[in-house]
Coordinates of C-alpha atoms and ligand atoms in Angstrom, one line a residue:
M1 CA 5.0 -7.2 48.8
A2 CA 5.1 -9.4 45.6
D3 CA 4.3 -7.6 42.4
A4 CA 2.4 -9.7 39.8
T5 CA 5.4 -11.1 37.9
V6 CA 7.4 -12.5 40.9
D7 CA 6.7 -14.7 43.8
T8 CA 8.7 -12.6 46.3
V9 CA 10.4 -9.3 46.9
T10 CA 13.2 -8.8 49.3
T11 CA 15.0 -5.7 50.2
V12 CA 18.5 -5.9 51.1
P13 CA 21.4 -3.0 51.0
V14 CA 23.8 -5.1 48.8
A15 CA 22.8 -7.7 46.1
I16 CA 25.8 -9.6 44.8
V17 CA 25.8 -11.4 41.4
G18 CA 28.2 -14.1 41.6
A19 CA 29.1 -16.2 44.7
G20 CA 32.4 -17.5 43.9
P21 CA 35.3 -16.5 46.3
A22 CA 35.0 -12.7 45.4
G23 CA 31.3 -12.6 45.9
L24 CA 31.4 -14.7 49.0
M25 CA 34.3 -12.8 50.5
L26 CA 32.6 -9.6 50.0
A27 CA 29.6 -10.9 51.5
H28 CA 31.5 -12.0 54.6
R29 CA 33.3 -8.5 54.8
L30 CA 30.0 -6.7 54.7
G31 CA 28.4 -9.1 57.1
R32 CA 31.3 -8.2 59.6
A33 CA 30.5 -4.5 58.8
G34 CA 26.8 -4.9 59.6
V35 CA 25.7 -4.9 56.1
E36 CA 23.3 -7.6 54.9
T37 CA 23.6 -8.9 51.4
I38 CA 22.1 -11.9 49.3
A39 CA 24.6 -13.4 46.8
L40 CA 23.3 -15.5 43.9
D41 CA 25.2 -17.7 41.4
T42 CA 23.9 -19.8 38.5
R43 CA 26.4 -22.7 39.2
T44 CA 25.5 -25.3 42.1
R45 CA 27.7 -25.2 45.2
H46 CA 29.1 -28.6 44.1
E47 CA 30.0 -27.3 40.4
I48 CA 32.2 -24.4 42.1
E49 CA 33.6 -26.9 44.7
T50 CA 34.7 -29.2 42.2
T51 CA 36.2 -27.0 39.5
Q52 CA 39.9 -26.9 39.7
R53 CA 41.3 -23.3 39.9
A54 CA 44.7 -22.0 40.9
G55 CA 46.4 -22.7 44.4
I56 CA 48.5 -19.8 45.7
L57 CA 47.4 -17.2 48.0
E58 CA 49.5 -14.1 48.9
A59 CA 50.5 -13.9 52.7
D60 CA 48.0 -11.0 53.2
V61 CA 45.1 -12.8 51.5
A62 CA 45.9 -15.9 53.8
R63 CA 46.2 -13.7 57.0
D64 CA 43.0 -12.0 56.1
L65 CA 41.1 -15.3 55.8
V66 CA 42.1 -16.1 59.4
E67 CA 41.9 -12.8 60.9
T68 CA 38.5 -11.8 59.5
G69 CA 37.1 -15.0 61.0
V70 CA 36.5 -16.9 57.6
S71 CA 38.4 -20.1 58.9
D72 CA 41.7 -20.9 60.3
R73 CA 41.6 -24.3 58.3
I74 CA 44.3 -22.8 55.9
L75 CA 46.9 -23.0 59.0
R76 CA 46.2 -26.5 59.3
D77 CA 45.6 -27.8 55.7
G78 CA 47.8 -25.0 53.7
H79 CA 51.5 -25.1 53.3
E80 CA 53.5 -21.8 53.4
H81 CA 56.0 -21.8 50.8
E82 CA 59.1 -19.5 51.2
G83 CA 60.2 -19.7 47.6
V84 CA 59.7 -21.2 44.2
E85 CA 62.1 -23.1 41.6
L86 CA 62.8 -21.8 38.2
R87 CA 64.2 -24.3 36.0
F88 CA 65.7 -23.5 32.7
G89 CA 68.9 -24.4 30.6
G90 CA 68.4 -27.9 32.3
R91 CA 69.0 -26.5 35.9
A92 CA 67.3 -25.4 38.9
H93 CA 67.2 -21.8 40.5
R94 CA 65.5 -21.1 43.5
I95 CA 64.2 -17.6 44.5
D96 CA 64.0 -17.3 48.2
F97 CA 61.1 -15.0 48.8
K98 CA 61.8 -14.8 52.7
D99 CA 65.3 -13.8 52.6
L100 CA 64.6 -11.4 49.6
V101 CA 61.4 -9.6 50.6
G102 CA 60.6 -11.1 54.1
E103 CA 57.4 -12.6 52.6
S104 CA 56.0 -15.9 51.8
V105 CA 52.9 -17.4 49.9
W106 CA 50.5 -20.2 50.8
L107 CA 49.4 -23.2 48.9
Y108 CA 45.9 -23.5 49.4
P109 CA 43.5 -24.4 46.5
Q110 CA 40.9 -21.8 45.4
T111 CA 38.2 -24.6 45.9
D112 CA 39.2 -24.7 49.6
V113 CA 39.1 -20.9 49.9
F114 CA 35.3 -21.2 48.5
V115 CA 34.5 -24.3 50.7
D116 CA 35.7 -22.1 53.8
L117 CA 33.6 -19.0 52.5
A118 CA 30.5 -20.9 51.7
D119 CA 30.7 -22.6 55.4
A120 CA 31.2 -19.2 57.0
R121 CA 28.2 -17.8 55.2
E122 CA 26.1 -20.6 56.4
R123 CA 27.7 -20.3 60.0
D124 CA 26.9 -16.6 60.1
G125 CA 23.3 -16.8 58.7
G126 CA 24.2 -15.1 55.3
T127 CA 21.9 -15.7 52.4
V128 CA 23.6 -17.2 49.3
H129 CA 21.3 -18.8 46.4
F130 CA 23.3 -21.3 44.2
G131 CA 21.8 -22.8 41.1
I132 CA 19.6 -19.9 40.1
K133 CA 18.9 -18.9 36.5
D134 CA 17.8 -16.2 34.4
T135 CA 19.4 -13.3 36.1
E136 CA 18.3 -9.9 35.5
V137 CA 19.9 -6.7 36.8
L138 CA 17.7 -3.7 36.4
D139 CA 17.6 0.0 37.2
I140 CA 21.6 0.3 37.8
T141 CA 21.5 4.0 37.1
T142 CA 19.2 4.8 39.7
G143 CA 19.3 4.7 43.5
S144 CA 17.3 1.5 43.7
P145 CA 18.6 -1.2 41.4
R146 CA 16.9 -4.5 41.4
V147 CA 18.0 -8.3 40.7
R148 CA 15.5 -10.7 39.5
Y149 CA 16.4 -14.5 39.1
T150 CA 14.5 -17.9 38.9
A151 CA 15.2 -20.5 41.8
P152 CA 15.9 -24.0 41.4
D153 CA 12.3 -24.8 42.0
G154 CA 11.0 -22.6 39.1
T155 CA 9.8 -19.6 41.3
R156 CA 10.8 -16.2 40.4
H157 CA 12.1 -13.7 42.8
E158 CA 13.1 -10.0 43.2
I159 CA 15.9 -8.2 45.3
R160 CA 15.6 -4.6 45.7
A161 CA 19.0 -3.3 46.7
R162 CA 20.8 0.2 47.3
Y163 CA 23.8 -1.3 45.6
V164 CA 24.6 -4.3 43.2
V165 CA 27.9 -5.9 42.8
G166 CA 28.8 -8.0 39.7
A167 CA 31.2 -10.7 40.9
D168 CA 29.9 -12.8 38.2
G169 CA 33.3 -14.2 36.8
S170 CA 35.2 -14.0 33.5
R171 CA 32.1 -14.5 31.5
S172 CA 30.3 -11.7 33.6
M173 CA 26.7 -10.6 32.3
C174 CA 26.9 -7.6 34.5
R175 CA 29.8 -5.8 32.9
G176 CA 27.8 -5.8 29.7
L177 CA 25.3 -3.5 31.5
V178 CA 27.9 -0.7 31.2
P179 CA 26.9 1.2 28.1
E180 CA 29.2 0.0 25.0
D181 CA 30.0 3.8 24.3
R182 CA 31.0 4.3 28.0
R183 CA 33.2 1.4 28.5
V184 CA 36.8 0.4 27.5
R185 CA 37.9 -3.1 27.0
F186 CA 41.6 -3.9 27.1
T187 CA 42.3 -7.4 25.8
K188 CA 45.4 -9.5 25.2
E189 CA 45.2 -12.7 23.3
Y190 CA 48.0 -15.3 23.7
P191 CA 48.8 -18.0 21.0
F192 CA 49.0 -21.0 23.6
A193 CA 46.8 -22.5 26.3
W194 CA 47.5 -24.8 29.3
F195 CA 47.1 -28.4 29.6
G196 CA 46.3 -29.1 33.2
I197 CA 46.3 -32.5 35.0
L198 CA 45.6 -33.8 38.4
T199 CA 47.7 -36.9 39.3
E200 CA 47.6 -39.6 42.0
A201 CA 51.2 -39.2 42.6
P202 CA 53.7 -38.4 45.3
M203 CA 55.5 -35.0 45.3
S204 CA 58.3 -34.4 43.1
A205 CA 59.8 -31.2 44.8
P206 CA 58.9 -29.5 48.0
E207 CA 58.1 -26.1 46.2
L208 CA 56.5 -25.1 43.0
I209 CA 58.6 -25.5 39.8
Y210 CA 58.2 -23.1 37.0
A211 CA 60.0 -24.6 33.9
H212 CA 61.2 -23.1 30.9
S213 CA 62.5 -25.4 28.1
E214 CA 63.0 -25.4 24.3
H215 CA 59.6 -27.4 24.3
G216 CA 57.6 -24.8 26.1
F217 CA 56.6 -24.1 29.6
A218 CA 55.6 -26.6 32.3
L219 CA 54.4 -25.9 35.9
I220 CA 54.6 -28.5 38.7
S221 CA 52.3 -27.8 41.7
R222 CA 50.5 -29.8 43.9
R223 CA 47.3 -30.4 46.0
S224 CA 48.2 -32.7 48.5
E225 CA 50.7 -35.3 49.7
T226 CA 49.1 -37.8 47.2
V227 CA 47.4 -35.6 44.5
Q228 CA 49.6 -33.5 42.4
R229 CA 48.5 -30.5 40.1
M230 CA 50.6 -29.8 36.9
Y231 CA 50.4 -27.9 33.7
F232 CA 52.2 -27.8 30.5
Q233 CA 51.8 -25.2 27.5
C234 CA 49.9 -26.5 24.7
D235 CA 48.1 -25.2 21.6
P236 CA 44.9 -23.4 22.3
D237 CA 43.1 -26.0 20.0
E238 CA 44.4 -29.0 21.8
S239 CA 41.9 -31.7 22.6
V240 CA 42.4 -33.9 25.7
D241 CA 41.4 -36.9 23.7
A242 CA 44.7 -36.8 21.9
W243 CA 46.6 -37.2 25.2
P244 CA 47.0 -40.6 26.7
D245 CA 48.8 -40.8 30.0
D246 CA 51.9 -41.9 28.5
R247 CA 52.1 -39.0 26.0
V248 CA 51.2 -36.4 29.0
W249 CA 54.2 -37.8 31.2
E250 CA 56.7 -37.9 28.1
T251 CA 55.8 -34.3 27.5
F252 CA 56.2 -33.2 31.3
Q253 CA 59.5 -35.2 31.6
A254 CA 61.0 -33.6 28.5
R255 CA 60.2 -30.1 29.8
V256 CA 61.8 -30.4 33.3
A257 CA 64.7 -32.6 31.9
G258 CA 68.1 -31.5 32.9
E259 CA 71.8 -32.3 33.7
D260 CA 70.8 -32.8 37.3
G261 CA 69.0 -36.1 36.3
F262 CA 65.7 -34.5 37.8
R263 CA 62.4 -36.6 36.9
L264 CA 58.8 -36.3 38.0
R265 CA 57.5 -38.9 40.0
E266 CA 54.5 -40.3 37.8
G267 CA 51.1 -41.9 38.8
P268 CA 47.5 -42.3 37.0
I269 CA 46.2 -39.1 35.8
I270 CA 42.7 -38.5 37.1
E271 CA 41.7 -35.3 35.5
K272 CA 42.9 -33.4 32.1
T273 CA 41.7 -30.1 30.9
V274 CA 42.8 -27.4 28.4
L275 CA 42.7 -24.0 30.0
K276 CA 42.4 -21.0 27.5
F277 CA 43.5 -17.6 28.8
R278 CA 43.7 -14.2 27.8
S279 CA 44.5 -10.7 29.6
F280 CA 41.6 -8.4 30.0
V281 CA 40.3 -5.3 31.9
Q282 CA 37.0 -3.4 31.5
E283 CA 36.9 0.1 32.9
P284 CA 34.9 1.6 34.5
M285 CA 34.8 -0.8 37.5
R286 CA 31.7 1.0 38.6
W287 CA 28.6 2.3 36.7
G288 CA 25.7 4.0 38.7
S289 CA 24.9 1.8 41.5
M290 CA 26.8 -1.2 40.3
A291 CA 30.3 -2.2 40.9
L292 CA 32.4 -4.9 39.1
A293 CA 34.7 -7.1 41.1
G294 CA 37.2 -9.9 40.2
D295 CA 37.3 -11.6 37.0
A296 CA 34.2 -9.8 36.1
A297 CA 36.3 -6.7 35.7
H298 CA 39.6 -8.3 34.8
T299 CA 41.0 -11.5 34.1
V300 CA 44.9 -12.3 34.0
P301 CA 46.7 -15.3 32.3
P302 CA 47.3 -18.1 35.0
T303 CA 51.0 -17.9 35.2
G304 CA 51.9 -16.5 38.7
A305 CA 48.5 -17.1 40.1
R306 CA 47.5 -13.7 40.5
G307 CA 43.7 -13.9 39.6
L308 CA 42.0 -15.0 43.0
N309 CA 44.5 -12.7 44.9
L310 CA 43.4 -9.9 43.0
A311 CA 39.8 -10.4 43.2
L312 CA 40.0 -10.6 46.9
H313 CA 41.9 -7.3 46.8
D314 CA 39.0 -5.9 44.9
V315 CA 36.5 -6.9 47.4
K316 CA 38.7 -5.6 50.3
V317 CA 38.6 -2.3 49.0
L318 CA 35.0 -2.7 47.8
A319 CA 33.6 -3.8 51.3
E320 CA 35.0 -0.8 52.8
V321 CA 33.8 1.8 50.3
L322 CA 30.1 0.1 50.2
A323 CA 30.2 0.3 54.0
R324 CA 31.1 3.9 53.9
A325 CA 28.4 4.7 51.1
L326 CA 25.6 3.1 53.1
G327 CA 26.8 5.1 56.1
S328 CA 27.0 8.7 56.2
D329 CA 29.5 9.2 53.3
G330 CA 26.8 8.3 50.7
D331 CA 27.4 7.6 47.0
A332 CA 30.4 9.8 46.8
A333 CA 32.4 7.1 48.7
L334 CA 32.2 4.8 45.7
D335 CA 34.3 6.9 43.7
D336 CA 37.2 5.7 45.7
Y337 CA 36.8 2.2 44.5
Q338 CA 38.2 2.2 41.0
P339 CA 41.4 4.3 41.5
R340 CA 42.4 2.1 44.7
A341 CA 41.4 -1.3 42.9
L342 CA 42.9 -0.4 39.4
R343 CA 46.3 0.4 40.3
R344 CA 46.8 -3.2 41.7
V345 CA 45.0 -4.6 38.7
W346 CA 47.4 -3.2 36.1
R347 CA 50.5 -4.1 38.3
A348 CA 49.1 -7.8 38.3
Q349 CA 48.3 -7.6 34.5
N350 CA 52.0 -6.6 33.9
F351 CA 53.3 -9.2 36.2
S352 CA 51.1 -11.8 34.7
Y353 CA 52.0 -10.9 31.1
W354 CA 55.6 -10.5 31.9
I355 CA 56.1 -14.0 33.7
T356 CA 54.0 -15.8 30.9
Q357 CA 56.2 -14.1 28.1
L358 CA 59.5 -15.1 30.2
L359 CA 58.6 -18.7 30.4
H360 CA 56.5 -19.6 27.3
T361 CA 57.6 -20.6 23.8
A362 CA 55.6 -18.7 21.1
P363 CA 54.7 -20.6 18.0
G364 CA 57.3 -19.8 15.2
S365 CA 59.6 -18.3 17.5
E366 CA 63.3 -18.3 16.2
P367 CA 66.6 -19.5 17.8
F368 CA 67.3 -15.8 18.8
D369 CA 64.1 -15.7 20.7
L370 CA 64.9 -18.7 22.8
Q371 CA 68.3 -17.4 23.6
R372 CA 67.3 -14.0 24.5
Q373 CA 64.7 -15.6 26.9
L374 CA 67.5 -17.7 28.4
G375 CA 69.5 -14.1 28.9
E376 CA 66.3 -12.8 30.6
L377 CA 66.0 -15.7 33.0
D378 CA 69.6 -15.4 33.7
N379 CA 69.1 -11.7 34.5
V380 CA 66.4 -12.7 36.8
V381 CA 68.0 -15.4 38.8
G382 CA 71.4 -14.1 38.5
T383 CA 70.9 -10.6 39.9
R384 CA 69.8 -9.7 43.4
A385 CA 67.7 -7.0 41.8
G386 CA 66.1 -9.7 39.4
R387 CA 65.2 -12.2 42.1
T388 CA 63.9 -9.4 44.1
Y389 CA 61.6 -8.0 41.5
L390 CA 60.2 -11.5 40.9
A391 CA 59.8 -12.2 44.8
E392 CA 58.0 -8.9 45.3
Q393 CA 55.7 -9.4 42.4
Y394 CA 55.0 -13.0 43.1
T395 CA 54.2 -12.6 46.8
G396 CA 51.9 -9.5 46.0
W397 CA 52.4 -6.0 47.1
P398 CA 51.7 -5.1 50.5
T399 CA 48.4 -3.7 51.6
R400 CA 49.3 -2.9 55.0
A401 CA 52.5 -1.2 55.6
R402 CA 53.0 0.4 52.2
A403 CA 51.7 0.9 48.8
Ligands
DHB1 C1 48.7 -23.1 40.5 C2 48.3 -22.4 39.3 C3 49.1 -21.4 38.9 O1 48.7 -20.6 37.8 C4 50.3 -21.0 39.5 O2 51.1 -19.8 38.9 C5 50.8 -21.7 40.5 C6 50.1 -22.7 41.0 C7 48.1 -24.5 41.1 O3 47.0 -24.4 40.4 O4 48.5 -25.1 42.0

């Protein structure tokens, strides 16, 4: 029954604020457990599909997409990578994940993960509303929270739920609903950003290259046979207007140059963006009838591509816990969420921070800092323990066999 201030009222066990990969994967997993959801997003589907994000999935995440029935497109369009290259001191050093830890990662852009999930929701009859606005989340400290929003046609709607999940990204509105005196925010800012490009050029190397140089960091990734994704470390206040293609290519080439004569294959640059980043965690990840998942609760610097993997781990735990909470276990099941999710969050925070400081040049760094970094890089690639550490962290921590 509609009340005076809204056009419709719908009742559903779980309302999900945010329909990016975290929100949609949660909806998908809950759907498989027989729990109905409504997911909402202020962005249009087109906006989410066309915003470039990271491109590396842990093997467990890739397997889950296939085995939970989202899609097996990753097996055709994705690429399994059994290692990465670290370049420093002008030389290439391969880290062989398969040999070191028996694992691999998949190159499969986040935008494709999102498309697969949005298609799977449509196929399975799930409800997702994109392009909504004026989201309000009410009564989260009660057992009957509500979400109100305005649809693209201007009509106003209310969802009555048992639980609300805030999967609304790094600028989360939901996390602000945890009272200020009951939450802790852990933050680390970095004195640099990434300049990201998409270029219509052939591949320069079969695997990803993480390059350290005296001029700063560069990362060579890819999107397809004909489109490549690359990043270089820049100033946080950098403007893309100051970077004609020639200057971008000169910067990349200087950062990967070495005695082996390696050069990137160049082409027209079709997108340029400056990406700012920080490390962030908000605790608690649950408040009353609301839980936070993915970037809403924590963000990591992009180096090492942990963000999406971490978000999908959150919702794996959360889907199981919510299904139990809605079954015979009741509210107490939710107490398991934060301890199980947070352990991985802090491991990933550490890895993302560690690999960022390992490869980037801080402004004002001294010759000592550069030489020490080269010493650390030599420890990483030059010892089996170092290589194994990197391989284990990069491929993710197994969720199946052991903790
Ligand atoms: C990509 C981004 C990353 O941050 C990373 O560590 C690896 C790959 C990418 O966009 O392809």
